[in-house]
């Protein structure tokens, strides 16, 4: 299920980052049906949706349809509310192609303070769905 365009939209590609870093600012849709169930009155972005967003944005970054094959590390440090944290940044600190796919590391953070992290991740993505 693709979330880009409905659950969230890409606001901008991050520019002027140090070499080796890339990323996107996105806008979450607080009116999306997912938030009506997770959780009514106090919406929280589901972790699986955040991982799907990472997959979709990395696919845009490398211009290849990718699928998460392995989550090496996913450390959620804060909840993302689409009300108070409607705009978030997804930063890739490392994107490394290898023979089987692409390894990526990075963070999901507040755009005005990227040290304020929601998620630290390390994932392995492949070109074909499993």
JSON list of N, CA and C in Angstrom, two decimals, residues 30-94:
[
{"chain": "A", "resi": 30, "resn": "UNK", "atom": "N", "xyz": [-3.39, 14.67, 9.05]},
{"chain": "A", "resi": 30, "resn": "UNK", "atom": "CA", "xyz": [-4.04, 14.28, 10.31]},
{"chain": "A", "resi": 30, "resn": "UNK", "atom": "C", "xyz": [-5.48, 13.80, 10.13]},
{"chain": "A", "resi": 31, "resn": "UNK", "atom": "N", "xyz": [-6.07, 14.02, 8.95]},
{"chain": "A", "resi": 31, "resn": "UNK", "atom": "CA", "xyz": [-7.44, 13.59, 8.70]},
{"chain": "A", "resi": 31, "resn": "UNK", "atom": "C", "xyz": [-7.52, 12.20, 8.07]},
{"chain": "A", "resi": 32, "resn": "UNK", "atom": "N", "xyz": [-6.39, 11.55, 7.87]},
{"chain": "A", "resi": 32, "resn": "UNK", "atom": "CA", "xyz": [-6.38, 10.24, 7.24]},
{"chain": "A", "resi": 32, "resn": "UNK", "atom": "C", "xyz": [-7.11, 9.22, 8.11]},
{"chain": "A", "resi": 33, "resn": "UNK", "atom": "N", "xyz": [-7.74, 8.25, 7.48]},
{"chain": "A", "resi": 33, "resn": "UNK", "atom": "CA", "xyz": [-8.51, 7.21, 8.15]},
{"chain": "A", "resi": 33, "resn": "UNK", "atom": "C", "xyz": [-7.69, 6.45, 9.20]},
{"chain": "A", "resi": 34, "resn": "UNK", "atom": "N", "xyz": [-6.42, 6.23, 8.95]},
{"chain": "A", "resi": 34, "resn": "UNK", "atom": "CA", "xyz": [-5.57, 5.51, 9.90]},
{"chain": "A", "resi": 34, "resn": "UNK", "atom": "C", "xyz": [-5.58, 6.18, 11.27]},
{"chain": "A", "resi": 35, "resn": "UNK", "atom": "N", "xyz": [-5.54, 7.51, 11.28]},
{"chain": "A", "resi": 35, "resn": "UNK", "atom": "CA", "xyz": [-5.51, 8.23, 12.56]},
{"chain": "A", "resi": 35, "resn": "UNK", "atom": "C", "xyz": [-6.84, 8.18, 13.31]},
{"chain": "A", "resi": 36, "resn": "UNK", "atom": "N", "xyz": [-7.91, 7.90, 12.60]},
{"chain": "A", "resi": 36, "resn": "UNK", "atom": "CA", "xyz": [-9.22, 7.79, 13.26]},
{"chain": "A", "resi": 36, "resn": "UNK", "atom": "C", "xyz": [-9.27, 6.53, 14.13]},
{"chain": "A", "resi": 37, "resn": "UNK", "atom": "N", "xyz": [-8.45, 5.53, 13.80]},
{"chain": "A", "resi": 37, "resn": "UNK", "atom": "CA", "xyz": [-8.40, 4.29, 14.57]},
{"chain": "A", "resi": 37, "resn": "UNK", "atom": "C", "xyz": [-7.18, 4.22, 15.47]},
{"chain": "A", "resi": 38, "resn": "UNK", "atom": "N", "xyz": [-6.16, 5.04, 15.21]},
{"chain": "A", "resi": 38, "resn": "UNK", "atom": "CA", "xyz": [-4.88, 4.93, 15.92]},
{"chain": "A", "resi": 38, "resn": "UNK", "atom": "C", "xyz": [-4.46, 6.30, 16.45]},
{"chain": "A", "resi": 39, "resn": "UNK", "atom": "N", "xyz": [-4.94, 6.89, 17.36]},
{"chain": "A", "resi": 39, "resn": "UNK", "atom": "CA", "xyz": [-6.00, 6.56, 18.29]},
{"chain": "A", "resi": 39, "resn": "UNK", "atom": "C", "xyz": [-6.97, 7.71, 18.30]},
{"chain": "A", "resi": 40, "resn": "UNK", "atom": "N", "xyz": [-8.28, 7.45, 18.34]},
{"chain": "A", "resi": 40, "resn": "UNK", "atom": "CA", "xyz": [-9.27, 8.53, 18.28]},
{"chain": "A", "resi": 40, "resn": "UNK", "atom": "C", "xyz": [-9.03, 9.57, 19.39]},
{"chain": "A", "resi": 41, "resn": "UNK", "atom": "N", "xyz": [-8.98, 10.82, 18.99]},
{"chain": "A", "resi": 41, "resn": "UNK", "atom": "CA", "xyz": [-8.79, 11.90, 19.95]},
{"chain": "A", "resi": 41, "resn": "UNK", "atom": "C", "xyz": [-7.34, 12.19, 20.28]},
{"chain": "A", "resi": 42, "resn": "UNK", "atom": "N", "xyz": [-6.47, 11.22, 20.15]},
{"chain": "A", "resi": 42, "resn": "UNK", "atom": "CA", "xyz": [-5.03, 11.38, 20.37]},
{"chain": "A", "resi": 42, "resn": "UNK", "atom": "C", "xyz": [-4.27, 10.61, 19.31]},
{"chain": "A", "resi": 43, "resn": "UNK", "atom": "N", "xyz": [-4.31, 11.06, 18.06]},
{"chain": "A", "resi": 43, "resn": "UNK", "atom": "CA", "xyz": [-3.71, 10.29, 16.97]},
{"chain": "A", "resi": 43, "resn": "UNK", "atom": "C", "xyz": [-2.19, 10.15, 17.11]},
{"chain": "A", "resi": 44, "resn": "UNK", "atom": "N", "xyz": [-1.72, 8.95, 16.80]},
{"chain": "A", "resi": 44, "resn": "UNK", "atom": "CA", "xyz": [-0.29, 8.63, 16.82]},
{"chain": "A", "resi": 44, "resn": "UNK", "atom": "C", "xyz": [0.04, 7.92, 15.51]},
{"chain": "A", "resi": 45, "resn": "UNK", "atom": "N", "xyz": [1.14, 8.29, 14.89]},
{"chain": "A", "resi": 45, "resn": "UNK", "atom": "CA", "xyz": [1.54, 7.65, 13.65]},
{"chain": "A", "resi": 45, "resn": "UNK", "atom": "C", "xyz": [2.06, 6.25, 13.94]},
{"chain": "A", "resi": 46, "resn": "UNK", "atom": "N", "xyz": [1.44, 5.22, 13.35]},
{"chain": "A", "resi": 46, "resn": "UNK", "atom": "CA", "xyz": [1.89, 3.85, 13.58]},
{"chain": "A", "resi": 46, "resn": "UNK", "atom": "C", "xyz": [3.33, 3.64, 13.08]},
{"chain": "A", "resi": 47, "resn": "UNK", "atom": "N", "xyz": [4.09, 2.86, 13.84]},
{"chain": "A", "resi": 47, "resn": "UNK", "atom": "CA", "xyz": [5.48, 2.58, 13.47]},
{"chain": "A", "resi": 47, "resn": "UNK", "atom": "C", "xyz": [5.59, 1.96, 12.09]},
{"chain": "A", "resi": 48, "resn": "UNK", "atom": "N", "xyz": [4.67, 1.06, 11.74]},
{"chain": "A", "resi": 48, "resn": "UNK", "atom": "CA", "xyz": [4.72, 0.42, 10.42]},
{"chain": "A", "resi": 48, "resn": "UNK", "atom": "C", "xyz": [4.54, 1.44, 9.31]},
{"chain": "A", "resi": 49, "resn": "UNK", "atom": "N", "xyz": [3.76, 2.48, 9.55]},
{"chain": "A", "resi": 49, "resn": "UNK", "atom": "CA", "xyz": [3.58, 3.54, 8.56]},
{"chain": "A", "resi": 49, "resn": "UNK", "atom": "C", "xyz": [4.86, 4.36, 8.40]},
{"chain": "A", "resi": 50, "resn": "UNK", "atom": "N", "xyz": [5.54, 4.61, 9.50]},
{"chain": "A", "resi": 50, "resn": "UNK", "atom": "CA", "xyz": [6.81, 5.34, 9.42]},
{"chain": "A", "resi": 50, "resn": "UNK", "atom": "C", "xyz": [7.82, 4.54, 8.60]},
{"chain": "A", "resi": 51, "resn": "UNK", "atom": "N", "xyz": [7.87, 3.24, 8.82]},
{"chain": "A", "resi": 51, "resn": "UNK", "atom": "CA", "xyz": [8.79, 2.40, 8.05]},
{"chain": "A", "resi": 51, "resn": "UNK", "atom": "C", "xyz": [8.40, 2.38, 6.56]},
{"chain": "A", "resi": 52, "resn": "UNK", "atom": "N", "xyz": [7.11, 2.37, 6.27]},
{"chain": "A", "resi": 52, "resn": "UNK", "atom": "CA", "xyz": [6.66, 2.43, 4.88]},
{"chain": "A", "resi": 52, "resn": "UNK", "atom": "C", "xyz": [7.07, 3.76, 4.24]},
{"chain": "A", "resi": 53, "resn": "UNK", "atom": "N", "xyz": [6.97, 4.85, 4.99]},
{"chain": "A", "resi": 53, "resn": "UNK", "atom": "CA", "xyz": [7.39, 6.16, 4.50]},
{"chain": "A", "resi": 53, "resn": "UNK", "atom": "C", "xyz": [8.88, 6.13, 4.16]},
{"chain": "A", "resi": 54, "resn": "UNK", "atom": "N", "xyz": [9.69, 5.54, 5.04]},
{"chain": "A", "resi": 54, "resn": "UNK", "atom": "CA", "xyz": [11.13, 5.43, 4.78]},
{"chain": "A", "resi": 54, "resn": "UNK", "atom": "C", "xyz": [11.37, 4.67, 3.48]},
{"chain": "A", "resi": 55, "resn": "UNK", "atom": "N", "xyz": [10.66, 3.56, 3.30]},
{"chain": "A", "resi": 55, "resn": "UNK", "atom": "CA", "xyz": [10.80, 2.76, 2.07]},
{"chain": "A", "resi": 55, "resn": "UNK", "atom": "C", "xyz": [10.45, 3.59, 0.84]},
{"chain": "A", "resi": 56, "resn": "UNK", "atom": "N", "xyz": [9.34, 4.30, 0.89]},
{"chain": "A", "resi": 56, "resn": "UNK", "atom": "CA", "xyz": [8.91, 5.10, -0.26]},
{"chain": "A", "resi": 56, "resn": "UNK", "atom": "C", "xyz": [9.88, 6.24, -0.57]},
{"chain": "A", "resi": 57, "resn": "UNK", "atom": "N", "xyz": [10.37, 6.92, 0.47]},
{"chain": "A", "resi": 57, "resn": "UNK", "atom": "CA", "xyz": [11.29, 8.03, 0.25]},
{"chain": "A", "resi": 57, "resn": "UNK", "atom": "C", "xyz": [12.64, 7.55, -0.26]},
{"chain": "A", "resi": 58, "resn": "UNK", "atom": "N", "xyz": [13.11, 6.42, 0.23]},
{"chain": "A", "resi": 58, "resn": "UNK", "atom": "CA", "xyz": [14.37, 5.88, -0.28]},
{"chain": "A", "resi": 58, "resn": "UNK", "atom": "C", "xyz": [14.21, 5.47, -1.74]},
{"chain": "A", "resi": 59, "resn": "UNK", "atom": "N", "xyz": [13.05, 4.95, -2.10]},
{"chain": "A", "resi": 59, "resn": "UNK", "atom": "CA", "xyz": [12.78, 4.61, -3.51]},
{"chain": "A", "resi": 59, "resn": "UNK", "atom": "C", "xyz": [12.85, 5.86, -4.38]},
{"chain": "A", "resi": 60, "resn": "UNK", "atom": "N", "xyz": [12.32, 6.98, -3.88]},
{"chain": "A", "resi": 60, "resn": "UNK", "atom": "CA", "xyz": [12.42, 8.24, -4.61]},
{"chain": "A", "resi": 60, "resn": "UNK", "atom": "C", "xyz": [13.88, 8.68, -4.70]},
{"chain": "A", "resi": 61, "resn": "UNK", "atom": "N", "xyz": [14.60, 8.57, -3.59]},
{"chain": "A", "resi": 61, "resn": "UNK", "atom": "CA", "xyz": [16.00, 9.03, -3.54]},
{"chain": "A", "resi": 61, "resn": "UNK", "atom": "C", "xyz": [16.87, 8.31, -4.55]},
{"chain": "A", "resi": 62, "resn": "UNK", "atom": "N", "xyz": [16.72, 6.98, -4.69]},
{"chain": "A", "resi": 62, "resn": "UNK", "atom": "CA", "xyz": [17.59, 6.21, -5.59]},
{"chain": "A", "resi": 62, "resn": "UNK", "atom": "C", "xyz": [16.91, 5.91, -6.93]},
{"chain": "A", "resi": 63, "resn": "UNK", "atom": "N", "xyz": [15.66, 6.35, -7.09]},
{"chain": "A", "resi": 63, "resn": "UNK", "atom": "CA", "xyz": [14.90, 6.19, -8.33]},
{"chain": "A", "resi": 63, "resn": "UNK", "atom": "C", "xyz": [14.75, 4.72, -8.75]},
{"chain": "A", "resi": 64, "resn": "UNK", "atom": "N", "xyz": [14.48, 3.87, -7.74]},
{"chain": "A", "resi": 64, "resn": "UNK", "atom": "CA", "xyz": [14.22, 2.44, -7.97]},
{"chain": "A", "resi": 64, "resn": "UNK", "atom": "C", "xyz": [13.15, 2.03, -6.95]},
{"chain": "A", "resi": 65, "resn": "UNK", "atom": "N", "xyz": [12.17, 1.26, -7.39]},
{"chain": "A", "resi": 65, "resn": "UNK", "atom": "CA", "xyz": [11.17, 0.74, -6.45]},
{"chain": "A", "resi": 65, "resn": "UNK", "atom": "C", "xyz": [11.85, -0.25, -5.51]},
{"chain": "A", "resi": 66, "resn": "UNK", "atom": "N", "xyz": [11.79, 0.03, -4.22]},
{"chain": "A", "resi": 66, "resn": "UNK", "atom": "CA", "xyz": [12.44, -0.81, -3.21]},
{"chain": "A", "resi": 66, "resn": "UNK", "atom": "C", "xyz": [11.42, -1.33, -2.20]},
{"chain": "A", "resi": 67, "resn": "UNK", "atom": "N", "xyz": [11.79, -2.43, -1.56]},
{"chain": "A", "resi": 67, "resn": "UNK", "atom": "CA", "xyz": [10.95, -3.06, -0.55]},
{"chain": "A", "resi": 67, "resn": "UNK", "atom": "C", "xyz": [11.81, -3.41, 0.64]},
{"chain": "A", "resi": 68, "resn": "UNK", "atom": "N", "xyz": [11.34, -3.13, 1.84]},
{"chain": "A", "resi": 68, "resn": "UNK", "atom": "CA", "xyz": [12.11, -3.48, 3.04]},
{"chain": "A", "resi": 68, "resn": "UNK", "atom": "C", "xyz": [12.18, -4.99, 3.15]},
{"chain": "A", "resi": 69, "resn": "UNK", "atom": "N", "xyz": [13.41, -5.48, 3.25]},
{"chain": "A", "resi": 69, "resn": "UNK", "atom": "CA", "xyz": [13.65, -6.91, 3.40]},
{"chain": "A", "resi": 69, "resn": "UNK", "atom": "C", "xyz": [14.02, -7.26, 4.83]},
{"chain": "A", "resi": 70, "resn": "UNK", "atom": "N", "xyz": [14.76, -6.32, 5.47]},
{"chain": "A", "resi": 70, "resn": "UNK", "atom": "CA", "xyz": [15.22, -6.58, 6.84]},
{"chain": "A", "resi": 70, "resn": "UNK", "atom": "C", "xyz": [15.32, -5.25, 7.58]},
{"chain": "A", "resi": 71, "resn": "UNK", "atom": "N", "xyz": [14.85, -5.26, 8.80]},
{"chain": "A", "resi": 71, "resn": "UNK", "atom": "CA", "xyz": [15.01, -4.10, 9.68]},
{"chain": "A", "resi": 71, "resn": "UNK", "atom": "C", "xyz": [16.08, -4.48, 10.69]},
{"chain": "A", "resi": 72, "resn": "UNK", "atom": "N", "xyz": [17.26, -3.93, 10.49]},
{"chain": "A", "resi": 72, "resn": "UNK", "atom": "CA", "xyz": [18.36, -4.26, 11.39]},
{"chain": "A", "resi": 72, "resn": "UNK", "atom": "C", "xyz": [18.17, -3.57, 12.74]},
{"chain": "A", "resi": 73, "resn": "UNK", "atom": "N", "xyz": [17.69, -2.32, 12.68]},
{"chain": "A", "resi": 73, "resn": "UNK", "atom": "CA", "xyz": [17.48, -1.56, 13.91]},
{"chain": "A", "resi": 73, "resn": "UNK", "atom": "C", "xyz": [16.38, -0.52, 13.65]},
{"chain": "A", "resi": 74, "resn": "UNK", "atom": "N", "xyz": [15.46, -0.44, 14.58]},
{"chain": "A", "resi": 74, "resn": "UNK", "atom": "CA", "xyz": [14.44, 0.60, 14.55]},
{"chain": "A", "resi": 74, "resn": "UNK", "atom": "C", "xyz": [14.17, 1.01, 15.99]},
{"chain": "A", "resi": 75, "resn": "UNK", "atom": "N", "xyz": [14.78, 2.10, 16.38]},
{"chain": "A", "resi": 75, "resn": "UNK", "atom": "CA", "xyz": [14.64, 2.57, 17.76]},
{"chain": "A", "resi": 75, "resn": "UNK", "atom": "C", "xyz": [13.73, 3.80, 17.78]},
{"chain": "A", "resi": 76, "resn": "UNK", "atom": "N", "xyz": [12.50, 3.58, 18.25]},
{"chain": "A", "resi": 76, "resn": "UNK", "atom": "CA", "xyz": [11.53, 4.66, 18.36]},
{"chain": "A", "resi": 76, "resn": "UNK", "atom": "C", "xyz": [11.77, 5.37, 19.69]},
{"chain": "A", "resi": 77, "resn": "UNK", "atom": "N", "xyz": [12.08, 6.66, 19.61]},
{"chain": "A", "resi": 77, "resn": "UNK", "atom": "CA", "xyz": [12.40, 7.42, 20.82]},
{"chain": "A", "resi": 77, "resn": "UNK", "atom": "C", "xyz": [11.29, 8.39, 21.23]},
{"chain": "A", "resi": 78, "resn": "UNK", "atom": "N", "xyz": [10.40, 8.72, 20.30]},
{"chain": "A", "resi": 78, "resn": "UNK", "atom": "CA", "xyz": [9.26, 9.61, 20.57]},
{"chain": "A", "resi": 78, "resn": "UNK", "atom": "C", "xyz": [8.11, 9.23, 19.65]},
{"chain": "A", "resi": 79, "resn": "UNK", "atom": "N", "xyz": [6.90, 9.50, 20.11]},
{"chain": "A", "resi": 79, "resn": "UNK", "atom": "CA", "xyz": [5.72, 9.30, 19.26]},
{"chain": "A", "resi": 79, "resn": "UNK", "atom": "C", "xyz": [5.60, 10.48, 18.30]},
{"chain": "A", "resi": 80, "resn": "UNK", "atom": "N", "xyz": [5.01, 10.21, 17.13]},
{"chain": "A", "resi": 80, "resn": "UNK", "atom": "CA", "xyz": [4.73, 11.26, 16.17]},
{"chain": "A", "resi": 80, "resn": "UNK", "atom": "C", "xyz": [3.22, 11.47, 16.14]},
{"chain": "A", "resi": 81, "resn": "UNK", "atom": "N", "xyz": [2.80, 12.65, 16.54]},
{"chain": "A", "resi": 81, "resn": "UNK", "atom": "CA", "xyz": [1.39, 13.03, 16.47]},
{"chain": "A", "resi": 81, "resn": "UNK", "atom": "C", "xyz": [1.21, 13.87, 15.20]},
{"chain": "A", "resi": 82, "resn": "UNK", "atom": "N", "xyz": [0.24, 13.51, 14.36]},
{"chain": "A", "resi": 82, "resn": "UNK", "atom": "CA", "xyz": [0.03, 14.32, 13.15]},
{"chain": "A", "resi": 82, "resn": "UNK", "atom": "C", "xyz": [-0.54, 15.71, 13.45]},
{"chain": "A", "resi": 83, "resn": "UNK", "atom": "N", "xyz": [-0.92, 15.93, 14.70]},
{"chain": "A", "resi": 83, "resn": "UNK", "atom": "CA", "xyz": [-1.44, 17.23, 15.11]},
{"chain": "A", "resi": 83, "resn": "UNK", "atom": "C", "xyz": [-0.29, 18.15, 15.51]},
{"chain": "A", "resi": 84, "resn": "UNK", "atom": "N", "xyz": [0.54, 17.71, 16.45]},
{"chain": "A", "resi": 84, "resn": "UNK", "atom": "CA", "xyz": [1.64, 18.55, 16.94]},
{"chain": "A", "resi": 84, "resn": "UNK", "atom": "C", "xyz": [2.91, 18.41, 16.10]},
{"chain": "A", "resi": 85, "resn": "UNK", "atom": "N", "xyz": [3.04, 17.31, 15.39]},
{"chain": "A", "resi": 85, "resn": "UNK", "atom": "CA", "xyz": [4.24, 17.05, 14.57]},
{"chain": "A", "resi": 85, "resn": "UNK", "atom": "C", "xyz": [3.83, 16.77, 13.14]},
{"chain": "A", "resi": 86, "resn": "UNK", "atom": "N", "xyz": [3.03, 17.64, 12.58]},
{"chain": "A", "resi": 86, "resn": "UNK", "atom": "CA", "xyz": [2.50, 17.40, 11.23]},
{"chain": "A", "resi": 86, "resn": "UNK", "atom": "C", "xyz": [3.61, 17.39, 10.17]},
{"chain": "A", "resi": 87, "resn": "UNK", "atom": "N", "xyz": [4.63, 18.18, 10.39]},
{"chain": "A", "resi": 87, "resn": "UNK", "atom": "CA", "xyz": [5.76, 18.26, 9.45]},
{"chain": "A", "resi": 87, "resn": "UNK", "atom": "C", "xyz": [6.94, 17.56, 10.09]},
{"chain": "A", "resi": 88, "resn": "UNK", "atom": "N", "xyz": [7.53, 16.59, 9.38]},
{"chain": "A", "resi": 88, "resn": "UNK", "atom": "CA", "xyz": [8.69, 15.87, 9.89]},
{"chain": "A", "resi": 88, "resn": "UNK", "atom": "C", "xyz": [9.74, 15.73, 8.80]},
{"chain": "A", "resi": 89, "resn": "UNK", "atom": "N", "xyz": [10.97, 15.44, 9.23]},
{"chain": "A", "resi": 89, "resn": "UNK", "atom": "CA", "xyz": [12.08, 15.22, 8.30]},
{"chain": "A", "resi": 89, "resn": "UNK", "atom": "C", "xyz": [12.52, 13.78, 8.38]},
{"chain": "A", "resi": 90, "resn": "UNK", "atom": "N", "xyz": [12.83, 13.23, 7.21]},
{"chain": "A", "resi": 90, "resn": "UNK", "atom": "CA", "xyz": [13.43, 11.90, 7.12]},
{"chain": "A", "resi": 90, "resn": "UNK", "atom": "C", "xyz": [14.81, 12.11, 6.52]},
{"chain": "A", "resi": 91, "resn": "UNK", "atom": "N", "xyz": [15.85, 11.79, 7.30]},
{"chain": "A", "resi": 91, "resn": "UNK", "atom": "CA", "xyz": [17.23, 12.00, 6.88]},
{"chain": "A", "resi": 91, "resn": "UNK", "atom": "C", "xyz": [17.94, 10.66, 6.71]},
{"chain": "A", "resi": 92, "resn": "UNK", "atom": "N", "xyz": [18.61, 10.51, 5.58]},
{"chain": "A", "resi": 92, "resn": "UNK", "atom": "CA", "xyz": [19.41, 9.33, 5.32]},
{"chain": "A", "resi": 92, "resn": "UNK", "atom": "C", "xyz": [20.87, 9.69, 5.53]},
{"chain": "A", "resi": 93, "resn": "UNK", "atom": "N", "xyz": [21.50, 9.07, 6.52]},
{"chain": "A", "resi": 93, "resn": "UNK", "atom": "CA", "xyz": [22.91, 9.36, 6.79]},
{"chain": "A", "resi": 93, "resn": "UNK", "atom": "C", "xyz": [23.83, 8.44, 6.00]},
{"chain": "A", "resi": 94, "resn": "UNK", "atom": "N", "xyz": [23.28, 7.32, 5.54]},
{"chain": "A", "resi": 94, "resn": "UNK", "atom": "CA", "xyz": [24.07, 6.36, 4.77]},
{"chain": "A", "resi": 94, "resn": "UNK", "atom": "C", "xyz": [23.14, 5.59, 3.84]}
]
